[in-house]
Amino acid sequence: MKIFLYLAAVALCSAQDFGHIENLQVTSGDGSITLEWDFVAGDPTYKLHKYTILTDNDFSTDLRCPAAHCTTIIDYLDACKEHTFDVTPVFDDTVNGGSVNGDTSSISGFTNDLPPSSPSNLRVLSEDDSGTTLQWDAPTKNPICVQSYKVCYRLDKDPTPTCETTEDTTITLAGLQACGEYHVTVTPVTPSDTEGPQLEQDVTTRDGVPGTPQDVKVGITTQSTIELEWNDPAINPLCVQDYSITYGEVESRRRFSYHQVEDFGDDYDHHANIGPLEPCTEYLINITSIGKKGQESVSISKQAATNDTEPLPPKYVVVDTTSEDSIEVSWAENEADRCIGFYIICWNDDQSAVETCVNVTDTSGKYTITDLLACTHYDVSITVVTPGGIHSETVRNFTNTGEAAPGHVEGLSVVEVHPTSLKVYFEEPNSNPQCVAGYDIMEIDLDHNAHTTRRLNDKYRLDTITGLEPCTDYEIKVRAFSKTGQYVSDWQVVDQKTSCE
């Protein structure tokens, strides 16, 4: 391919114009350059004799061209190189004899490119933190025509190579990773951007220690497996031969926390299902990158738990009365059940429909219910709950709280008076009314110093006392007694005289 270069000629002015050169131009050729110019005549006393052409300040040639436009070819020039030309017209001196030089015009130009041969002997010169330095030998044919080298490299899995340019026969490539097997090409490029035959060779970079796995996360969990997902290391990913995953239980019996699955999508380099594992169990999982020579990276840890299974109910529930206002609950858990997160203990009395519940995480198998009503029947239940919220079947039992002394009756009064009878009324005690099994009623004949006592085994609070004497003063006393009779309240007293007939 010919390249035409039109460069301004440089002319040296003399005091007298014998004639001069204008429009000096060059045209590139294969190993040659064509010069052409116009001649403008001057003083007729000086006749143009010839032109002297100095090439590359090295050798000169003479050219006879009496025409107004001259052309000449300078050949046997080195290819792919800039050449300089100084063109000087020489005139015959008809006055003094001899010859005289006119003004010199100068110009430069390039010969056409000649394709170089392929580079050779590609090798790794050095490797350090700045990158991998490659070196090669220049082409043996037309090496002067190489203006630069285009160096491209890619891995097997990469369809598109990465390319860089250098003017030397060495280049440091920061993009080459350790432990990589790269396809490398080195292509010579001429000044006209024409590419010569390329050198193609596989290059293996040095070994290195792989970095830690990236973006490690817990994926899908089941009752017996945990999925782990991760990406290749950011440092020396090509050096990874394998990954080592180790795991162990955080707690061998139970856990009280619940892990939600991290959801970052499925676009991960690697997945692994770890199992078989125990259900309802917390695990610590470590993953490490393993190099091609067995080197290990720093490990990355993740904590995860297998899914819950339906928990087993307690083997039994025992309820014991410990005082008039507390009950001790004890139970036996199933030792083989790993899914016990906590217990729900509930109780309610027979006086109301309100149920009270607490969550118990204590593993002792005992819990004391306090602040209860004395003398009261209580139903107690226990349910096992997993960390994920799955409930077992409920186990129940019942008992009564201990007895306590009832308070004294309230508002004792005589509401009807007759000659031989009195009707009395009273309210149940304000304190521990539920502990009342019945009432003792005593009538004392104040006039005759005699008394009678009888027991009401029910809670009826309106009673008629019969068999009394007319016109007689009586003292009526009432007290409450507990269900076992162990506890009685204070007497309450009212005086009343029967009516006369």
PDB file of N, CA and C in Angstrom, residues 348-398:
ATOM      1  N   ASN A 348     -56.131 -22.209  84.899  1.00  0.00           N
ATOM      2  CA  ASN A 348     -57.355 -21.454  85.172  1.00  0.00           C
ATOM      3  C   ASN A 348     -58.086 -22.101  86.346  1.00  0.00           C
ATOM      4  N   ASP A 349     -58.855 -21.287  87.087  1.00  0.00           N
ATOM      5  CA  ASP A 349     -59.576 -21.817  88.250  1.00  0.00           C
ATOM      6  C   ASP A 349     -61.022 -22.080  87.875  1.00  0.00           C
ATOM      7  N   ASP A 350     -61.727 -22.696  88.819  1.00  0.00           N
ATOM      8  CA  ASP A 350     -63.125 -23.026  88.551  1.00  0.00           C
ATOM      9  C   ASP A 350     -64.067 -21.874  88.871  1.00  0.00           C
ATOM     10  N   GLN A 351     -63.501 -20.736  89.256  1.00  0.00           N
ATOM     11  CA  GLN A 351     -64.332 -19.588  89.579  1.00  0.00           C
ATOM     12  C   GLN A 351     -64.557 -18.667  88.383  1.00  0.00           C
ATOM     13  N   SER A 352     -63.653 -18.763  87.410  1.00  0.00           N
ATOM     14  CA  SER A 352     -63.764 -17.871  86.246  1.00  0.00           C
ATOM     15  C   SER A 352     -63.290 -18.613  85.011  1.00  0.00           C
ATOM     16  N   ALA A 353     -63.543 -18.022  83.849  1.00  0.00           N
ATOM     17  CA  ALA A 353     -63.127 -18.626  82.573  1.00  0.00           C
ATOM     18  C   ALA A 353     -61.812 -18.045  82.067  1.00  0.00           C
ATOM     19  N   VAL A 354     -61.159 -17.228  82.873  1.00  0.00           N
ATOM     20  CA  VAL A 354     -59.920 -16.576  82.449  1.00  0.00           C
ATOM     21  C   VAL A 354     -58.753 -17.554  82.597  1.00  0.00           C
ATOM     22  N   GLU A 355     -57.973 -17.695  81.513  1.00  0.00           N
ATOM     23  CA  GLU A 355     -56.797 -18.568  81.525  1.00  0.00           C
ATOM     24  C   GLU A 355     -55.538 -17.713  81.484  1.00  0.00           C
ATOM     25  N   THR A 356     -54.583 -18.057  82.309  1.00  0.00           N
ATOM     26  CA  THR A 356     -53.304 -17.350  82.363  1.00  0.00           C
ATOM     27  C   THR A 356     -52.210 -18.276  81.833  1.00  0.00           C
ATOM     28  N   CYS A 357     -51.309 -17.719  80.983  1.00  0.00           N
ATOM     29  CA  CYS A 357     -50.250 -18.529  80.376  1.00  0.00           C
ATOM     30  C   CYS A 357     -48.908 -17.814  80.482  1.00  0.00           C
ATOM     31  N   VAL A 358     -47.836 -18.613  80.587  1.00  0.00           N
ATOM     32  CA  VAL A 358     -46.474 -18.081  80.570  1.00  0.00           C
ATOM     33  C   VAL A 358     -45.626 -18.963  79.652  1.00  0.00           C
ATOM     34  N   ASN A 359     -44.572 -18.345  79.053  1.00  0.00           N
ATOM     35  CA  ASN A 359     -43.585 -19.088  78.269  1.00  0.00           C
ATOM     36  C   ASN A 359     -42.392 -19.390  79.168  1.00  0.00           C
ATOM     37  N   VAL A 360     -42.017 -20.658  79.229  1.00  0.00           N
ATOM     38  CA  VAL A 360     -40.945 -21.090  80.122  1.00  0.00           C
ATOM     39  C   VAL A 360     -39.831 -21.707  79.281  1.00  0.00           C
ATOM     40  N   THR A 361     -38.623 -21.154  79.406  1.00  0.00           N
ATOM     41  CA  THR A 361     -37.459 -21.704  78.704  1.00  0.00           C
ATOM     42  C   THR A 361     -36.544 -22.491  79.620  1.00  0.00           C
ATOM     43  N   ASP A 362     -36.870 -22.527  80.903  1.00  0.00           N
ATOM     44  CA  ASP A 362     -36.050 -23.245  81.881  1.00  0.00           C
ATOM     45  C   ASP A 362     -36.064 -24.737  81.559  1.00  0.00           C
ATOM     46  N   THR A 363     -34.889 -25.345  81.596  1.00  0.00           N
ATOM     47  CA  THR A 363     -34.777 -26.768  81.256  1.00  0.00           C
ATOM     48  C   THR A 363     -34.824 -27.671  82.486  1.00  0.00           C
ATOM     49  N   SER A 364     -35.119 -27.111  83.654  1.00  0.00           N
ATOM     50  CA  SER A 364     -35.126 -27.927  84.873  1.00  0.00           C
ATOM     51  C   SER A 364     -36.334 -28.842  84.971  1.00  0.00           C
ATOM     52  N   GLY A 365     -37.393 -28.563  84.194  1.00  0.00           N
ATOM     53  CA  GLY A 365     -38.610 -29.370  84.261  1.00  0.00           C
ATOM     54  C   GLY A 365     -39.496 -29.022  85.426  1.00  0.00           C
ATOM     55  N   LYS A 366     -39.326 -27.820  86.012  1.00  0.00           N
ATOM     56  CA  LYS A 366     -40.161 -27.401  87.139  1.00  0.00           C
ATOM     57  C   LYS A 366     -40.522 -25.934  86.990  1.00  0.00           C
ATOM     58  N   TYR A 367     -41.734 -25.612  87.452  1.00  0.00           N
ATOM     59  CA  TYR A 367     -42.174 -24.222  87.460  1.00  0.00           C
ATOM     60  C   TYR A 367     -43.210 -24.064  88.564  1.00  0.00           C
ATOM     61  N   THR A 368     -43.098 -22.976  89.341  1.00  0.00           N
ATOM     62  CA  THR A 368     -44.030 -22.730  90.441  1.00  0.00           C
ATOM     63  C   THR A 368     -44.979 -21.605  90.058  1.00  0.00           C
ATOM     64  N   ILE A 369     -46.263 -21.908  90.097  1.00  0.00           N
ATOM     65  CA  ILE A 369     -47.303 -20.913  89.829  1.00  0.00           C
ATOM     66  C   ILE A 369     -47.658 -20.249  91.156  1.00  0.00           C
ATOM     67  N   THR A 370     -47.595 -18.945  91.228  1.00  0.00           N
ATOM     68  CA  THR A 370     -47.845 -18.213  92.479  1.00  0.00           C
ATOM     69  C   THR A 370     -49.017 -17.256  92.316  1.00  0.00           C
ATOM     70  N   ASP A 371     -49.320 -16.597  93.444  1.00  0.00           N
ATOM     71  CA  ASP A 371     -50.407 -15.603  93.484  1.00  0.00           C
ATOM     72  C   ASP A 371     -51.745 -16.210  93.090  1.00  0.00           C
ATOM     73  N   LEU A 372     -52.005 -17.411  93.576  1.00  0.00           N
ATOM     74  CA  LEU A 372     -53.267 -18.084  93.294  1.00  0.00           C
ATOM     75  C   LEU A 372     -54.249 -17.859  94.444  1.00  0.00           C
ATOM     76  N   LEU A 373     -55.488 -18.227  94.192  1.00  0.00           N
ATOM     77  CA  LEU A 373     -56.514 -18.193  95.232  1.00  0.00           C
ATOM     78  C   LEU A 373     -56.410 -19.451  96.092  1.00  0.00           C
ATOM     79  N   ALA A 374     -56.527 -19.286  97.393  1.00  0.00           N
ATOM     80  CA  ALA A 374     -56.523 -20.454  98.279  1.00  0.00           C
ATOM     81  C   ALA A 374     -57.820 -21.242  98.098  1.00  0.00           C
ATOM     82  N   CYS A 375     -57.757 -22.533  98.459  1.00  0.00           N
ATOM     83  CA  CYS A 375     -58.959 -23.380  98.470  1.00  0.00           C
ATOM     84  C   CYS A 375     -59.641 -23.448  97.105  1.00  0.00           C
ATOM     85  N   THR A 376     -58.840 -23.440  96.024  1.00  0.00           N
ATOM     86  CA  THR A 376     -59.425 -23.343  94.688  1.00  0.00           C
ATOM     87  C   THR A 376     -58.912 -24.474  93.808  1.00  0.00           C
ATOM     88  N   HIS A 377     -59.800 -24.999  92.991  1.00  0.00           N
ATOM     89  CA  HIS A 377     -59.456 -26.034  92.019  1.00  0.00           C
ATOM     90  C   HIS A 377     -58.826 -25.367  90.788  1.00  0.00           C
ATOM     91  N   TYR A 378     -57.660 -25.872  90.359  1.00  0.00           N
ATOM     92  CA  TYR A 378     -56.980 -25.331  89.182  1.00  0.00           C
ATOM     93  C   TYR A 378     -56.703 -26.438  88.181  1.00  0.00           C
ATOM     94  N   ASP A 379     -56.969 -26.128  86.900  1.00  0.00           N
ATOM     95  CA  ASP A 379     -56.569 -26.987  85.783  1.00  0.00           C
ATOM     96  C   ASP A 379     -55.274 -26.413  85.197  1.00  0.00           C
ATOM     97  N   VAL A 380     -54.277 -27.278  85.012  1.00  0.00           N
ATOM     98  CA  VAL A 380     -52.955 -26.862  84.512  1.00  0.00           C
ATOM     99  C   VAL A 380     -52.642 -27.643  83.242  1.00  0.00           C
ATOM    100  N   SER A 381     -52.069 -26.948  82.240  1.00  0.00           N
ATOM    101  CA  SER A 381     -51.705 -27.610  80.982  1.00  0.00           C
ATOM    102  C   SER A 381     -50.303 -27.175  80.557  1.00  0.00           C
ATOM    103  N   ILE A 382     -49.604 -28.069  79.819  1.00  0.00           N
ATOM    104  CA  ILE A 382     -48.271 -27.777  79.278  1.00  0.00           C
ATOM    105  C   ILE A 382     -48.258 -28.157  77.799  1.00  0.00           C
ATOM    106  N   THR A 383     -47.713 -27.232  76.953  1.00  0.00           N
ATOM    107  CA  THR A 383     -47.551 -27.458  75.516  1.00  0.00           C
ATOM    108  C   THR A 383     -46.108 -27.155  75.131  1.00  0.00           C
ATOM    109  N   VAL A 384     -45.490 -28.033  74.351  1.00  0.00           N
ATOM    110  CA  VAL A 384     -44.135 -27.805  73.851  1.00  0.00           C
ATOM    111  C   VAL A 384     -44.224 -27.008  72.547  1.00  0.00           C
ATOM    112  N   VAL A 385     -43.351 -26.005  72.407  1.00  0.00           N
ATOM    113  CA  VAL A 385     -43.316 -25.172  71.200  1.00  0.00           C
ATOM    114  C   VAL A 385     -41.895 -25.178  70.645  1.00  0.00           C
ATOM    115  N   THR A 386     -41.763 -25.383  69.340  1.00  0.00           N
ATOM    116  CA  THR A 386     -40.445 -25.341  68.697  1.00  0.00           C
ATOM    117  C   THR A 386     -40.011 -23.894  68.477  1.00  0.00           C
ATOM    118  N   PRO A 387     -38.733 -23.654  68.188  1.00  0.00           N
ATOM    119  CA  PRO A 387     -38.290 -22.284  67.897  1.00  0.00           C
ATOM    120  C   PRO A 387     -39.025 -21.657  66.726  1.00  0.00           C
ATOM    121  N   GLY A 388     -39.494 -22.506  65.801  1.00  0.00           N
ATOM    122  CA  GLY A 388     -40.237 -21.976  64.659  1.00  0.00           C
ATOM    123  C   GLY A 388     -41.718 -21.805  64.905  1.00  0.00           C
ATOM    124  N   GLY A 389     -42.197 -22.171  66.124  1.00  0.00           N
ATOM    125  CA  GLY A 389     -43.594 -21.924  66.471  1.00  0.00           C
ATOM    126  C   GLY A 389     -44.532 -23.095  66.310  1.00  0.00           C
ATOM    127  N   ILE A 390     -44.012 -24.305  66.091  1.00  0.00           N
ATOM    128  CA  ILE A 390     -44.875 -25.487  65.967  1.00  0.00           C
ATOM    129  C   ILE A 390     -45.222 -25.998  67.366  1.00  0.00           C
ATOM    130  N   HIS A 391     -46.527 -26.255  67.625  1.00  0.00           N
ATOM    131  CA  HIS A 391     -47.007 -26.682  68.946  1.00  0.00           C
ATOM    132  C   HIS A 391     -47.182 -28.194  68.985  1.00  0.00           C
ATOM    133  N   SER A 392     -46.878 -28.753  70.151  1.00  0.00           N
ATOM    134  CA  SER A 392     -47.133 -30.175  70.377  1.00  0.00           C
ATOM    135  C   SER A 392     -48.562 -30.363  70.883  1.00  0.00           C
ATOM    136  N   GLU A 393     -48.926 -31.631  71.120  1.00  0.00           N
ATOM    137  CA  GLU A 393     -50.177 -31.895  71.824  1.00  0.00           C
ATOM    138  C   GLU A 393     -50.062 -31.371  73.261  1.00  0.00           C
ATOM    139  N   THR A 394     -51.188 -30.984  73.834  1.00  0.00           N
ATOM    140  CA  THR A 394     -51.203 -30.416  75.181  1.00  0.00           C
ATOM    141  C   THR A 394     -51.478 -31.508  76.217  1.00  0.00           C
ATOM    142  N   VAL A 395     -50.684 -31.490  77.305  1.00  0.00           N
ATOM    143  CA  VAL A 395     -50.867 -32.445  78.409  1.00  0.00           C
ATOM    144  C   VAL A 395     -51.422 -31.677  79.606  1.00  0.00           C
ATOM    145  N   ARG A 396     -52.445 -32.265  80.300  1.00  0.00           N
ATOM    146  CA  ARG A 396     -53.159 -31.548  81.367  1.00  0.00           C
ATOM    147  C   ARG A 396     -53.138 -32.326  82.680  1.00  0.00           C
ATOM    148  N   ASN A 397     -53.325 -31.574  83.756  1.00  0.00           N
ATOM    149  CA  ASN A 397     -53.515 -32.156  85.086  1.00  0.00           C
ATOM    150  C   ASN A 397     -54.225 -31.102  85.945  1.00  0.00           C
ATOM    151  N   PHE A 398     -54.602 -31.472  87.173  1.00  0.00           N
ATOM    152  CA  PHE A 398     -55.319 -30.509  88.017  1.00  0.00           C
ATOM    153  C   PHE A 398     -54.999 -30.771  89.485  1.00  0.00           C
TER     154      PHE A 398
END
